[in-house]
Coordinates of C-alpha atoms in Angstrom, one line a residue:
Chain K
M255 CA 20.8 -36.3 49.0
S256 CA 20.1 -38.8 51.7
Q257 CA 16.4 -38.3 52.0
E258 CA 14.4 -41.4 51.0
L259 CA 12.3 -41.1 47.9
Y260 CA 9.3 -42.9 46.7
Y261 CA 8.6 -43.7 43.0
V262 CA 4.9 -43.4 42.8
V263 CA 2.5 -44.7 40.1
R264 CA -1.2 -43.6 40.0
Y265 CA -3.8 -46.0 38.8
T266 CA -7.4 -45.1 37.9
G267 CA -10.4 -46.9 36.6
P268 CA -14.2 -46.7 36.6
F269 CA -15.0 -49.3 39.3
G270 CA -13.2 -51.0 42.2
Y271 CA -14.3 -53.5 44.8
I272 CA -12.5 -55.0 47.8
K273 CA -14.4 -57.7 49.7
P274 CA -14.1 -57.4 53.4
W275 CA -12.9 -60.7 54.9
T276 CA -15.9 -61.0 57.2
A277 CA -18.5 -60.9 54.3
V278 CA -19.5 -64.6 54.0
R279 CA -23.3 -64.7 54.2
D280 CA -24.3 -61.3 53.0
E281 CA -27.2 -59.7 51.2
R282 CA -25.4 -56.4 51.3
T283 CA -21.7 -55.7 51.4
F284 CA -19.7 -52.5 51.1
S285 CA -16.3 -52.3 49.5
Q286 CA -13.3 -52.2 51.9
Q287 CA -11.5 -48.9 51.5
F288 CA -7.9 -50.0 52.0
L289 CA -5.5 -52.7 50.9
T290 CA -4.5 -55.5 53.2
P291 CA -1.0 -57.0 53.3
S292 CA -2.1 -60.0 51.2
I293 CA -3.7 -57.8 48.6
V294 CA -0.5 -55.8 48.3
E295 CA 1.5 -59.0 48.0
G296 CA -0.9 -60.2 45.2
I297 CA -0.4 -57.0 43.3
R298 CA 3.3 -57.2 43.8
Q299 CA 3.5 -60.7 42.4
K300 CA 1.3 -59.6 39.4
L301 CA 3.5 -56.6 38.6
G302 CA 6.7 -58.6 39.1
V303 CA 8.4 -56.0 41.3
E304 CA 10.6 -56.1 44.3
G305 CA 8.3 -54.4 46.8
I306 CA 5.4 -52.1 47.2
L307 CA 6.1 -49.7 50.1
R308 CA 2.9 -47.8 50.6
H309 CA -0.6 -47.3 49.1
R310 CA -3.3 -44.6 49.1
L311 CA -6.8 -45.2 47.8
S312 CA -9.6 -42.7 47.2
Y313 CA -12.8 -42.7 45.2
A314 CA -15.7 -40.6 44.1
K315 CA -18.5 -42.4 45.8
I316 CA -20.0 -45.8 46.9
D317 CA -22.6 -47.0 44.4
Q318 CA -24.9 -49.8 45.5
Q319 CA -25.3 -52.3 42.7
Q320 CA -27.6 -55.3 42.9
E321 CA -26.5 -58.6 41.4
R322 CA -27.4 -62.2 41.3
T323 CA -24.9 -64.7 42.8
Q324 CA -24.7 -68.4 42.4
S325 CA -23.7 -71.1 44.9
R326 CA -20.4 -72.7 44.7
A327 CA -21.8 -76.3 44.4
F328 CA -24.5 -77.8 42.3
V329 CA -27.7 -79.3 43.6
I330 CA -28.6 -82.5 41.8
E331 CA -32.2 -82.7 41.0
A332 CA -32.5 -86.5 40.3
K333 CA -36.1 -86.4 39.2
R334 CA -35.7 -83.7 36.6
K335 CA -32.3 -85.1 35.6
R336 CA -30.4 -81.8 36.0
A337 CA -28.0 -80.0 38.2
T338 CA -28.7 -76.4 39.3
R339 CA -27.0 -73.8 41.4
E340 CA -28.8 -71.9 44.1
Q341 CA -29.2 -68.2 43.4
S342 CA -29.1 -65.4 45.8
I343 CA -29.2 -61.6 45.6
L344 CA -26.4 -59.4 46.7
I345 CA -26.2 -55.7 46.9
R346 CA -22.6 -54.6 46.5
G347 CA -21.4 -51.2 47.5
V348 CA -18.8 -50.6 44.7
M349 CA -16.3 -47.7 44.6
L350 CA -16.8 -45.4 41.6
N351 CA -13.7 -43.9 39.9
P352 CA -11.2 -45.3 42.4
V353 CA -7.7 -43.7 42.4
L354 CA -4.8 -45.8 43.8
H355 CA -1.3 -44.5 44.4
L356 CA 1.4 -47.1 44.9
A357 CA 4.8 -46.3 46.1
F358 CA 7.8 -48.3 44.9
S359 CA 11.4 -48.2 46.2
T360 CA 13.2 -48.1 42.9
R361 CA 12.6 -46.3 39.6
E362 CA 12.9 -49.6 37.7
D363 CA 10.1 -51.1 39.7
A364 CA 7.9 -48.1 39.2
E365 CA 8.6 -47.9 35.5
R366 CA 7.8 -51.6 35.1
A367 CA 4.5 -51.1 37.1
A368 CA 3.5 -48.0 35.0
E369 CA 3.3 -50.2 32.0
Q370 CA 0.8 -52.7 33.5
H371 CA -2.8 -52.8 34.6
I372 CA -3.9 -54.0 38.0
C373 CA -7.1 -54.9 39.7
L374 CA -8.2 -54.7 43.3
C375 CA -10.2 -57.7 44.2
R376 CA -12.4 -58.3 41.1
N377 CA -10.5 -59.0 37.9
E378 CA -13.1 -57.3 35.8
D379 CA -12.4 -54.0 37.5
I380 CA -9.3 -52.9 35.7
L381 CA -7.2 -50.0 36.9
L382 CA -4.8 -48.4 34.4
P383 CA -1.6 -46.5 35.2
D384 CA -0.7 -42.9 34.3
D385 CA 2.4 -43.5 32.2
L386 CA 4.3 -41.1 34.4
V387 CA 6.3 -42.1 37.4
L388 CA 6.2 -39.4 40.2
T389 CA 9.3 -39.0 42.4
Q390 CA 8.1 -38.0 45.8
T391 CA 9.5 -37.5 49.3
I392 CA 7.7 -39.4 52.0
D393 CA 6.2 -36.1 53.2
E394 CA 4.8 -35.4 49.7
F395 CA 3.3 -38.9 49.5
D396 CA 1.8 -38.4 52.9
Q397 CA -0.2 -35.5 51.6
I398 CA -2.1 -37.5 49.0
P399 CA -5.8 -37.7 50.0
G400 CA -7.1 -41.2 50.6
F401 CA -7.3 -44.3 52.8
E402 CA -4.3 -46.4 53.7
L403 CA -3.8 -49.3 56.1
L404 CA -0.5 -49.0 57.9
F405 CA 0.4 -52.6 58.4
G406 CA 1.3 -54.2 61.8
E407 CA 0.0 -54.6 65.3
S408 CA -0.6 -51.5 67.5
P409 CA -3.1 -50.4 70.1
S410 CA -5.2 -48.7 67.3
A411 CA -4.9 -51.6 64.8
V412 CA -7.8 -53.8 63.7
M413 CA -7.7 -57.3 62.4
V414 CA -8.3 -57.3 58.7
G415 CA -8.2 -61.0 57.7
Y416 CA -5.8 -63.9 57.2
D417 CA -2.8 -63.7 55.0
R418 CA -2.8 -66.5 52.4
F419 CA 0.9 -65.7 51.6
Q420 CA 2.0 -66.0 55.2
A421 CA 0.6 -69.4 56.3
N422 CA -2.9 -67.9 57.0
Q423 CA -1.6 -65.7 59.9
P424 CA -4.0 -63.0 61.0
M425 CA -3.3 -59.6 59.5
Y426 CA -3.5 -56.3 61.4
G427 CA -3.2 -52.7 60.6
T428 CA -4.2 -49.1 61.4
V429 CA -6.6 -47.2 59.1
K430 CA -5.1 -43.8 58.1
I431 CA -7.2 -41.2 56.5
V432 CA -5.7 -38.2 54.8
G433 CA -7.7 -35.2 53.5
R434 CA -11.1 -35.9 51.9
P435 CA -10.8 -39.3 50.5
V436 CA -14.3 -39.7 49.2
G437 CA -16.0 -37.4 46.7
A438 CA -13.3 -34.8 46.5
D439 CA -13.4 -35.0 42.7
P440 CA -17.1 -34.6 41.8
L441 CA -18.5 -37.1 39.2
E442 CA -18.9 -36.2 35.5
Chain X
M1430 CA -15.0 -63.6 62.2
Y1431 CA -14.7 -60.2 63.8
T1432 CA -17.2 -61.0 66.5
A1433 CA -14.9 -63.8 67.7
Y1434 CA -11.9 -61.5 67.8
L1435 CA -13.7 -59.0 70.0
G1436 CA -15.2 -61.7 72.2
R1437 CA -11.7 -63.0 73.0
R1438 CA -10.6 -59.4 73.6
L1439 CA -13.3 -59.0 76.2
V1440 CA -12.3 -62.1 78.1
E1441 CA -8.6 -61.0 78.0
L1442 CA -9.6 -57.6 79.4
L1443 CA -11.7 -59.1 82.1
N1444 CA -8.9 -61.4 83.1
A1445 CA -6.5 -58.5 83.4
R1446 CA -9.0 -56.4 85.3
D1447 CA -10.1 -59.1 87.8
H1448 CA -6.8 -60.9 88.0
T1449 CA -8.4 -64.2 86.8
Q1450 CA -7.4 -66.9 84.3
R1451 CA -10.8 -67.6 82.8
T1452 CA -10.8 -69.3 79.4
V1453 CA -13.3 -68.2 76.8
Q1454 CA -15.3 -71.4 77.3
D1455 CA -15.4 -71.0 81.1
F1456 CA -16.7 -67.5 80.6
F1457 CA -19.3 -68.7 78.2
S1458 CA -20.6 -71.5 80.4
N1459 CA -20.5 -69.8 83.7
E1460 CA -21.1 -66.1 83.2
Y1461 CA -22.4 -65.5 79.8
F1462 CA -24.9 -68.4 79.7
T1463 CA -26.2 -67.7 83.2
L1464 CA -26.9 -64.0 82.4
F1465 CA -28.1 -64.4 78.8
F1466 CA -29.9 -67.7 78.5
N1467 CA -30.6 -69.1 82.0
D1468 CA -34.0 -67.4 82.2
E1469 CA -37.3 -67.7 80.4
R1470 CA -36.5 -64.6 78.5
F1471 CA -33.2 -64.6 76.6
L1472 CA -31.1 -61.5 76.2
Q1473 CA -29.7 -62.3 72.8
H1474 CA -31.1 -63.8 69.6
V1475 CA -28.9 -66.2 67.7
N1476 CA -30.7 -67.2 64.6
N1477 CA -31.3 -71.0 64.3
S1478 CA -29.1 -71.8 67.3
K1479 CA -30.2 -74.5 69.9
F1480 CA -31.5 -71.6 72.1
D1481 CA -33.5 -70.1 69.3
Q1482 CA -35.1 -73.5 68.5
A1483 CA -36.0 -74.0 72.2
Y1484 CA -37.4 -70.5 72.4
K1485 CA -39.7 -71.1 69.4
Q1486 CA -40.9 -74.4 71.1
K1487 CA -41.6 -72.8 74.4
G1488 CA -45.4 -73.0 73.9
K1489 CA -45.1 -76.8 73.8
T1490 CA -42.1 -77.3 76.1
P1491 CA -41.8 -74.5 78.7
L1492 CA -38.3 -73.1 79.2
T1493 CA -37.7 -74.6 82.6
E1494 CA -34.3 -74.7 84.2
V1495 CA -33.9 -78.4 83.2
V1496 CA -34.8 -77.6 79.6
R1497 CA -32.3 -74.7 79.5
T1498 CA -29.5 -76.8 80.9
N1499 CA -30.2 -79.5 78.3
V1500 CA -30.1 -76.9 75.6
L1501 CA -26.8 -75.6 76.8
A1502 CA -25.4 -79.2 76.8
A1503 CA -26.7 -79.7 73.2
Q1504 CA -25.2 -76.4 72.1
H1505 CA -21.8 -77.4 73.7
Q1506 CA -22.0 -80.6 71.8
R1507 CA -22.4 -78.8 68.5
I1508 CA -19.7 -76.3 69.2
Q1509 CA -17.2 -79.0 70.3
H1510 CA -17.9 -81.5 67.5
D1511 CA -19.5 -79.9 64.4
T1512 CA -18.0 -77.9 61.6
P1513 CA -18.8 -74.3 62.5
D1514 CA -21.5 -72.6 60.4
G1515 CA -23.6 -69.5 60.7
S1516 CA -26.2 -71.1 63.0
F1517 CA -23.8 -71.2 65.9
F1518 CA -20.6 -69.4 64.8
L1519 CA -21.8 -65.8 64.8
G1520 CA -20.8 -64.1 61.6
G1521 CA -19.9 -67.4 60.1
A1522 CA -20.8 -68.8 56.6
A1523 CA -23.8 -70.9 55.7
A1524 CA -23.3 -74.6 56.3
E1525 CA -23.6 -76.0 52.7
A1526 CA -21.6 -75.3 49.6
T1527 CA -25.0 -75.3 47.8
A1528 CA -26.2 -72.2 49.7
G1529 CA -26.7 -69.1 47.6
T1530 CA -24.1 -67.2 49.6
S1531 CA -21.4 -69.9 49.4
G1532 CA -19.6 -68.0 46.7
Q1533 CA -18.6 -65.4 49.3
V1534 CA -16.5 -67.9 51.3
T1535 CA -12.8 -67.9 51.0
D1536 CA -10.9 -71.0 49.7
I1537 CA -8.4 -70.6 52.5
L1538 CA -9.1 -73.4 54.9
L1539 CA -9.2 -71.7 58.3
P1540 CA -9.2 -74.0 61.3
I1541 CA -11.9 -72.5 63.5
S1542 CA -11.5 -73.7 67.1
P1543 CA -14.3 -74.2 69.5
E1544 CA -12.8 -71.3 71.5
E1545 CA -13.3 -69.0 68.5
V1546 CA -16.9 -70.1 68.2
Y1547 CA -17.6 -69.4 71.9
A1548 CA -15.9 -66.0 71.5
S1549 CA -18.1 -65.2 68.5
W1550 CA -21.2 -65.3 70.7
I1551 CA -19.6 -63.0 73.3
G1552 CA -18.4 -60.6 70.6
A1553 CA -21.9 -60.4 69.0
A1554 CA -23.3 -59.4 72.4
L1555 CA -21.0 -56.4 72.3
G1556 CA -22.5 -54.9 69.1
I1557 CA -24.0 -51.5 69.7
G1558 CA -27.3 -51.2 67.9
V1559 CA -28.1 -47.9 66.2
S1560 CA -31.1 -46.5 64.2
G1561 CA -31.1 -48.0 60.7
G1562 CA -30.8 -51.6 61.9
L1563 CA -27.0 -51.7 61.9
N1564 CA -24.6 -52.6 64.7
V1565 CA -21.3 -51.1 65.6
L1566 CA -18.4 -53.0 67.1
V1567 CA -15.8 -50.9 68.8
D1568 CA -12.4 -52.3 69.7
D1569 CA -11.7 -50.0 72.6
D1570 CA -11.0 -51.2 76.2
L1571 CA -13.3 -48.6 77.9
V1572 CA -16.2 -49.3 75.5
L1573 CA -15.9 -53.1 75.8
L1574 CA -15.8 -53.0 79.6
T1575 CA -18.6 -50.5 79.9
L1576 CA -20.8 -52.6 77.7
Y1577 CA -19.9 -55.7 79.7
D1578 CA -20.8 -53.9 83.0
G1579 CA -24.2 -53.0 81.4
W1580 CA -25.2 -56.6 80.7
Q1581 CA -26.2 -57.3 84.2
Y1582 CA -28.3 -54.2 84.4
Y1583 CA -30.2 -55.4 81.3
R1584 CA -31.1 -58.6 83.2
T1585 CA -32.1 -56.5 86.2
F1586 CA -34.2 -54.2 84.1
M1587 CA -35.8 -57.2 82.4
K1588 CA -36.7 -58.7 85.8
Q1589 CA -38.3 -55.5 86.8
M1590 CA -40.3 -55.2 83.7
H1591 CA -42.5 -58.3 83.1
N1592 CA -43.8 -57.3 79.7
L1593 CA -40.4 -56.4 78.2
K1594 CA -39.7 -58.4 75.1
P1595 CA -36.5 -60.5 75.0
H1596 CA -33.5 -60.6 72.6
Q1597 CA -32.6 -56.9 72.4
I1598 CA -29.0 -56.9 73.7
N1599 CA -27.7 -54.8 70.8
T1600 CA -30.5 -52.2 71.3
W1601 CA -29.7 -52.3 75.1
N1602 CA -26.0 -51.6 74.4
G1603 CA -26.9 -48.5 72.4
W1604 CA -28.9 -47.2 75.3
W1605 CA -26.4 -48.3 77.9
I1606 CA -23.4 -46.6 76.2
T1607 CA -25.3 -43.3 75.9
N1608 CA -26.4 -43.6 79.5
A1609 CA -23.0 -44.7 81.0
F1610 CA -21.1 -42.1 79.1
R1611 CA -23.2 -39.3 80.5
E1612 CA -21.5 -36.6 82.6
D1613 CA -23.7 -37.3 85.7
F1614 CA -23.6 -41.1 85.5
E1615 CA -22.9 -42.8 88.8
P1616 CA -23.0 -46.6 88.5
T1617 CA -22.7 -47.1 92.3
D1618 CA -25.9 -45.4 93.4
D1619 CA -28.5 -45.8 90.7
P1620 CA -27.8 -46.9 87.2
F1621 CA -31.4 -46.2 86.3
S1622 CA -31.5 -42.6 87.4
H1623 CA -32.3 -42.1 83.7
Q1624 CA -34.8 -44.7 82.5
P1625 CA -34.2 -46.6 79.3
D1626 CA -36.4 -45.5 76.4
V1627 CA -39.2 -48.0 76.1
K1628 CA -42.2 -48.1 73.9
I1629 CA -45.3 -50.2 74.6
D1630 CA -47.4 -51.7 71.9
K1631 CA -51.0 -50.8 72.7
A1632 CA -52.6 -53.9 71.3
S1633 CA -50.4 -56.5 72.8
G1634 CA -49.1 -54.6 75.8
V1635 CA -45.5 -55.8 75.0
A1636 CA -42.8 -53.4 75.9
S1637 CA -39.6 -53.0 73.8
L1638 CA -36.5 -51.0 74.1
E1639 CA -36.2 -48.2 71.6
T1640 CA -33.2 -48.0 69.3
Q1641 CA -30.9 -45.0 69.9
K1642 CA -30.3 -42.4 67.1
W1643 CA -27.0 -43.2 65.6
V1644 CA -25.7 -39.7 66.1
G1645 CA -26.6 -40.0 69.8
V1646 CA -24.3 -43.0 70.2
I1647 CA -21.6 -41.3 68.2
F1648 CA -21.8 -38.2 70.5
A1649 CA -21.6 -40.4 73.6
L1650 CA -18.5 -42.1 72.3
A1651 CA -17.0 -38.7 71.2
H1652 CA -17.5 -37.3 74.7
K1653 CA -15.4 -40.0 76.3
I1654 CA -13.0 -41.0 73.6
P1655 CA -12.0 -38.0 71.6
R1656 CA -9.7 -39.8 69.1
P1657 CA -10.2 -41.5 65.8
L1658 CA -11.8 -44.9 66.3
T1659 CA -11.9 -47.6 63.7
S1660 CA -15.3 -49.3 64.2
Y1661 CA -16.8 -52.3 62.5
V1662 CA -20.3 -51.9 61.1
Y1663 CA -22.5 -54.9 60.3
S1664 CA -25.8 -56.6 60.9
L1665 CA -26.4 -60.4 61.5
S1666 CA -29.7 -62.0 60.6
Q1667 CA -30.9 -64.6 58.2
M1668 CA -28.6 -62.9 55.7
N1669 CA -25.9 -60.5 56.9
T1670 CA -24.9 -57.0 56.0
T1671 CA -21.2 -56.0 56.1
V1672 CA -20.4 -52.3 55.9
G1673 CA -17.0 -53.0 57.2
F1674 CA -14.4 -50.9 58.9
I1675 CA -15.4 -47.3 59.2
Q1676 CA -13.3 -44.7 61.0
I1677 CA -15.3 -42.5 63.4
Q1678 CA -13.5 -39.1 63.7
L1679 CA -14.6 -38.5 67.2
R1680 CA -12.3 -35.6 67.9
D1681 CA -13.8 -33.5 65.0
I1682 CA -17.3 -34.5 66.1
V1683 CA -16.8 -33.6 69.7
E1684 CA -15.5 -30.2 68.7
V1685 CA -18.7 -29.5 66.9
L1686 CA -20.7 -30.6 69.8
R1687 CA -18.7 -28.6 72.4
E1688 CA -19.0 -25.5 70.3
L1689 CA -22.7 -26.0 69.9
H1690 CA -23.1 -26.5 73.6
R1691 CA -21.2 -23.3 74.3
Q1692 CA -23.4 -21.4 71.8
L1693 CA -26.7 -22.9 73.0
F1694 CA -25.8 -22.3 76.6
L1695 CA -25.8 -18.6 75.9
L1696 CA -29.2 -18.9 74.4
R1697 CA -30.8 -21.2 77.0
E1698 CA -29.2 -21.3 80.4
G1699 CA -28.7 -24.6 82.1
L1700 CA -28.9 -26.7 78.9
S1701 CA -26.9 -29.9 79.6
Y1702 CA -24.4 -31.4 77.2
E1703 CA -26.7 -34.5 76.9
K1704 CA -29.7 -32.3 76.1
V1705 CA -27.8 -30.6 73.3
A1706 CA -26.8 -34.0 71.9
S1707 CA -30.4 -35.1 72.0
L1708 CA -31.6 -32.1 70.1
Y1709 CA -29.4 -32.9 67.2
E1710 CA -31.0 -34.6 64.2
T1711 CA -29.1 -35.7 61.2
E1712 CA -30.0 -35.6 57.5
M1713 CA -28.5 -39.0 56.7
G1714 CA -29.3 -42.4 57.9
F1715 CA -26.4 -44.4 59.3
Q1716 CA -25.9 -46.5 56.2
K1717 CA -25.8 -43.4 54.0
A1718 CA -23.4 -41.8 56.4
C1719 CA -21.1 -44.8 56.1
E1720 CA -21.0 -44.4 52.4
L1721 CA -19.0 -41.3 53.0
G1722 CA -16.1 -43.6 54.0
A1723 CA -15.7 -42.2 57.5
I1724 CA -18.0 -40.7 60.1
G1725 CA -16.8 -37.2 60.5
V1726 CA -18.3 -33.7 60.5
Q1727 CA -19.7 -34.2 57.0
A1728 CA -21.7 -37.2 58.1
I1729 CA -23.5 -35.3 60.9
E1730 CA -25.1 -32.8 58.5
P1731 CA -28.2 -31.4 60.3
E1732 CA -31.6 -32.5 59.2
S1733 CA -33.3 -30.4 56.5
L1734 CA -30.5 -27.9 56.1
R1735 CA -30.2 -29.1 52.6
E1736 CA -33.6 -27.5 51.8
Y1737 CA -32.1 -24.1 52.3
M1738 CA -28.9 -24.7 50.4
P1739 CA -28.7 -24.0 46.7
G1740 CA -28.6 -27.2 44.7
V1741 CA -29.8 -28.8 41.5
R1742 CA -33.4 -27.8 42.3
G1743 CA -32.6 -24.1 42.5
S1744 CA -31.7 -21.6 45.2
G1745 CA -33.3 -23.3 48.2
K1746 CA -35.9 -22.0 50.7
P1747 CA -35.3 -18.7 52.5
F1748 CA -34.8 -18.9 56.3
K1749 CA -37.8 -17.9 58.3
T1750 CA -37.2 -15.1 60.7
P1751 CA -37.6 -16.3 64.3
K1752 CA -40.6 -14.7 66.1
N1753 CA -39.2 -14.0 69.5
R1754 CA -36.4 -15.1 71.8
E1755 CA -38.2 -18.3 72.8
D1756 CA -38.7 -19.4 69.2
S1757 CA -37.1 -22.9 68.7
L1758 CA -35.9 -21.8 65.3
W1759 CA -33.0 -20.1 67.2
I1760 CA -31.7 -23.5 68.3
T1761 CA -32.1 -25.0 64.8
Y1762 CA -30.3 -22.1 63.3
K1763 CA -27.4 -22.4 65.8
I1764 CA -27.1 -26.1 64.9
Y1765 CA -27.0 -25.2 61.2
E1766 CA -24.5 -22.4 61.8
T1767 CA -22.2 -24.5 64.0
W1768 CA -22.1 -27.3 61.5
I1769 CA -21.5 -25.1 58.5
D1770 CA -18.7 -23.3 60.4
A1771 CA -17.1 -26.7 61.1
M1772 CA -17.4 -27.7 57.5
L1773 CA -15.9 -24.5 56.1
N1774 CA -13.3 -24.5 58.9
N1775 CA -12.0 -21.1 57.8
R1776 CA -11.9 -18.5 60.5
K1777 CA -11.3 -15.6 58.2
L1778 CA -14.2 -16.6 55.9
L1779 CA -16.6 -16.8 58.9
E1780 CA -15.6 -13.4 60.2
L1781 CA -16.1 -12.0 56.7
S1782 CA -19.6 -13.6 56.3
E1783 CA -20.6 -11.9 59.6
K1784 CA -19.5 -8.5 58.3
V1785 CA -21.2 -9.2 55.0
A1786 CA -24.5 -10.0 56.7
A1787 CA -24.3 -6.7 58.5
I1788 CA -23.7 -4.8 55.3
L1789 CA -26.6 -6.6 53.6
I1790 CA -28.8 -5.5 56.4
H1791 CA -27.6 -2.0 55.9
V1792 CA -28.3 -2.2 52.1
S1793 CA -31.8 -3.7 52.3
D1794 CA -32.8 -2.0 55.6
P1795 CA -35.9 -4.1 56.4
T1796 CA -37.2 -1.4 58.7
Q1797 CA -38.0 0.8 55.7
R1798 CA -38.7 -1.9 53.1
G1799 CA -39.0 -0.9 49.5
K1800 CA -38.0 2.7 50.0
K1801 CA -34.4 2.4 48.8
G1802 CA -34.7 -0.6 46.5
G1803 CA -31.8 -2.4 48.2
S1804 CA -33.7 -5.4 49.3
N1805 CA -34.1 -6.7 45.8
L1806 CA -30.3 -6.7 45.3
V1807 CA -29.9 -8.6 48.6
N1808 CA -32.6 -11.1 47.7
E1809 CA -30.9 -11.8 44.4
L1810 CA -27.6 -12.2 46.1
T1811 CA -28.8 -14.7 48.6
N1812 CA -30.6 -16.7 45.9
S1813 CA -27.4 -17.2 43.9
T1814 CA -26.8 -20.8 42.9
N1815 CA -23.2 -20.9 41.8
R1816 CA -19.9 -19.2 42.1
N1817 CA -20.2 -16.9 39.1
Q1818 CA -23.6 -15.6 40.1
L1819 CA -22.4 -15.0 43.6
I1820 CA -19.4 -12.9 42.6
E1821 CA -21.4 -11.0 39.9
R1822 CA -24.2 -10.1 42.4
F1823 CA -21.7 -9.0 45.0
A1824 CA -20.3 -6.7 42.4
R1825 CA -23.7 -5.1 41.9
L1826 CA -23.7 -4.0 45.5
I1827 CA -20.8 -1.6 44.9
D1828 CA -23.2 1.2 43.8
K1829 CA -25.0 1.0 47.1
I1830 CA -22.0 0.9 49.3
P1831 CA -19.0 2.4 47.5
D1832 CA -17.1 2.8 50.8
Q1833 CA -17.0 -1.0 51.3
H1834 CA -15.1 -1.5 48.1
P1835 CA -12.1 -3.2 49.7
M1836 CA -14.2 -5.7 51.6
L1837 CA -16.2 -6.7 48.6
N1838 CA -13.0 -7.2 46.7
E1839 CA -11.7 -9.4 49.5
I1840 CA -14.8 -11.5 49.6
A1841 CA -14.8 -11.9 45.8
S1842 CA -11.3 -13.2 45.8
M1843 CA -12.1 -15.7 48.6
I1844 CA -15.1 -17.0 46.7
A1845 CA -13.0 -17.4 43.6
V1846 CA -10.6 -19.8 45.2
M1847 CA -13.2 -21.6 47.4
P1848 CA -13.6 -25.4 46.8
L1849 CA -16.7 -26.1 44.7
T1850 CA -18.4 -28.1 47.4
D1851 CA -18.1 -25.2 49.9
I1852 CA -20.1 -22.7 47.7
P1853 CA -23.6 -24.0 48.7
L1854 CA -22.5 -24.0 52.3
F1855 CA -21.2 -20.5 52.2
I1856 CA -24.4 -19.2 50.5
A1857 CA -26.6 -21.0 53.1
L1858 CA -24.4 -19.4 55.8
L1859 CA -24.9 -15.9 54.3
K1860 CA -28.7 -16.5 54.1
L1861 CA -28.7 -17.7 57.7
K1862 CA -26.7 -14.9 59.1
Y1863 CA -28.8 -12.4 57.2
A1864 CA -32.0 -13.9 58.6
V1865 CA -30.6 -13.8 62.1
E1866 CA -29.4 -10.2 61.7
E1867 CA -32.9 -9.3 60.4
A1868 CA -34.6 -10.9 63.3
K1869 CA -32.4 -9.0 65.8
L1870 CA -33.2 -5.7 64.0
T1871 CA -36.9 -6.3 63.8
T1872 CA -37.3 -7.4 67.4
S1873 CA -35.2 -4.4 68.6
T1874 CA -37.2 -1.9 66.5
S1875 CA -40.6 -3.4 67.6
K1876 CA -39.4 -3.0 71.1
A1877 CA -38.4 0.6 70.4
N1878 CA -41.8 1.3 69.0

C-alpha cells in the first residue's frame, strides 16, 4: 500500500494554556487555540522523536481564571531593608479538558510518545497519552475535530510569533478549523 | 507586536496601489501625523505618549502648530533612540522589569527597529472597535485599504462637528466599515449619505461616536468577504487584553443573513439588507462569543431565544401568538427560525418539523379548545425538556392520529440519533412553528367570522 499513514497519539488533561506571543502587558489573556512551529519543536525535543507532522487541538470550554502575578525583577526598598516584587492581577482564559492529537511519521516515534506526558505552555498543565497508537490515513486524521495551524506563509496566513529554534525568525501559519472544536464533549 | 505587522502591511499595500516607494517612517511623518495629530483634536489616543502628555497639558500650553511640531520631534527622538516600551510601541511591554506584567515578556531578545515602532502606531489605527470594548484587526487587503480611505473622512467629519470629542479612531473604523461596505455606498458623491451614529451628552454638550454592535461589523465584513477570516482581537489601554486569533466564519454567517433577508423581504417589502442586519440582536457579548473559539453561526445566537428553549431551569417560556400581520413578533420569530435552521443544518429535519407542527395544530385544534382534549397532549409535548420525554410524548399522540404512525416513527428515530446539543434547539423550533401555525389559524378564522 503506497498511501501515507500517520501514527497518531491522543493526549488529554484537565487544563491547557498557550500564551499568545502578543500578550505582554495584559490584565486579561485568552489561551491560543493552536500550536506554533516553535511549540511543536519544543514538544518534539521533549519526546525525543524524529518529527511531529500534524496536530489537532480541541477543548470543552474557555474558563476565565484570575490569578496574581509577580514582576520579573525585585524592587529594593532601602528604608525598610527588603526587596519586594510588584504584583499584578491577570485573568487567564484557560482551556478546560483539552484534547490534543499528534501525528507521527513512524510507529516507533508514536510508541515512544505514547509513554510520555507533555504540556502545552505551562508545565503544571500535564496532558497524558492514551496508551494506544492509532494508525490513520491523512483523510482520517483530517476528520478529527479541532484547531490546527498549517505552518508556512500564504495569503490567508497570520504571523504567530518568533521561532526561538530558528534564529528568532517570524512564524506564519493558517488557522484550520474542523467540525466543532469547542464544547462538542459536554462537561461532567 | 501584531499592530506593527499590520501597519507595515498597510504601507506596502499603499505603495503598490499608488506606485510609490514610501518608507514606514515617511508615511508616519508626512501623512499619518498630519491627519491624526496635526490639529487641536487628535484622532487617536496613545496612552502616555508625547502626544498624550501634550494633550493633557493643553489647558496650560495650547496645542498650537508650533507645539505640535515640537511634540512630533520629541516623539521621533524617543522612537529613534530609546528602547521601545508600551508608551510609544503600541502593544509593547511595560518599560521596567519591575512592572507587575513583566513576567509576561519573552526571554527572546527581539531587536525592535524604529520602523517597527512607527508601524505599530499605524497598525493600531486600523483596529475596528466593536461593542464590548474590544478591537478587531483584520489582515485583508480590502479591509485595510477601506479603513485607510475612511481616515480622511473622520478628520472631515470632526472639522464639521465642533463638539465632537477626539481620540475615537477605533470607534470610527467600526462605523466606517459598516458604512463603506453598504450596498448603496458611493464614496465619490457623498460618503456621509448615511450619518455616523453620534450621541450628545446633555450636561456637557460633548458629542461622541457610538460604538457599533459587534454583529453589525461582522455582517458588514461577511457581506463583502464571504470566506473564513482570521482576525486578531485585543484592546490596548493602561493594561491590555489579548483575546488572540479568532477565525470569523463569514461564509456561514452571510448565508444566515441572506436567508433571513429573503424571508423578511416576503414579510415586509422593501426591507434592505442593511436594515435586516440592523434588526439583528445577539445574546452574547463579543468576548463571550470569542470564548466559542470561532465566530460562526453559534456565536450569533439571537437575543432572548434562550428564554424559550428548554434548559436547566425547565421547559422555557411559550411563544406568544402574534396579534396581526404588522406585529413585530413576526420578525423576531423569523430571526429565531432562521438561526435555528442554520444551527440544525438538516433539511430533512426541518421539513419534518413543519409537518409535525401542522399535525399538532390538528390534534389540539385551537379553534375548538378543550373539546377534544388534544391541546393538553400538545402542551406537554412542547414542554419536554429532554430526549426521552420528547420521544415518549410523541408516542402518546398515536391514539389521536393513528394514520400518522409512519411519520411519528420517523421523527422518533431522528430524535434518537440527534446530537444532545441539538435537542433544545429542535424543541424550541417545534414550539415556534406551532405558535406560528396557531397564529395563522386564529387570524384566518377570525377573518372568516
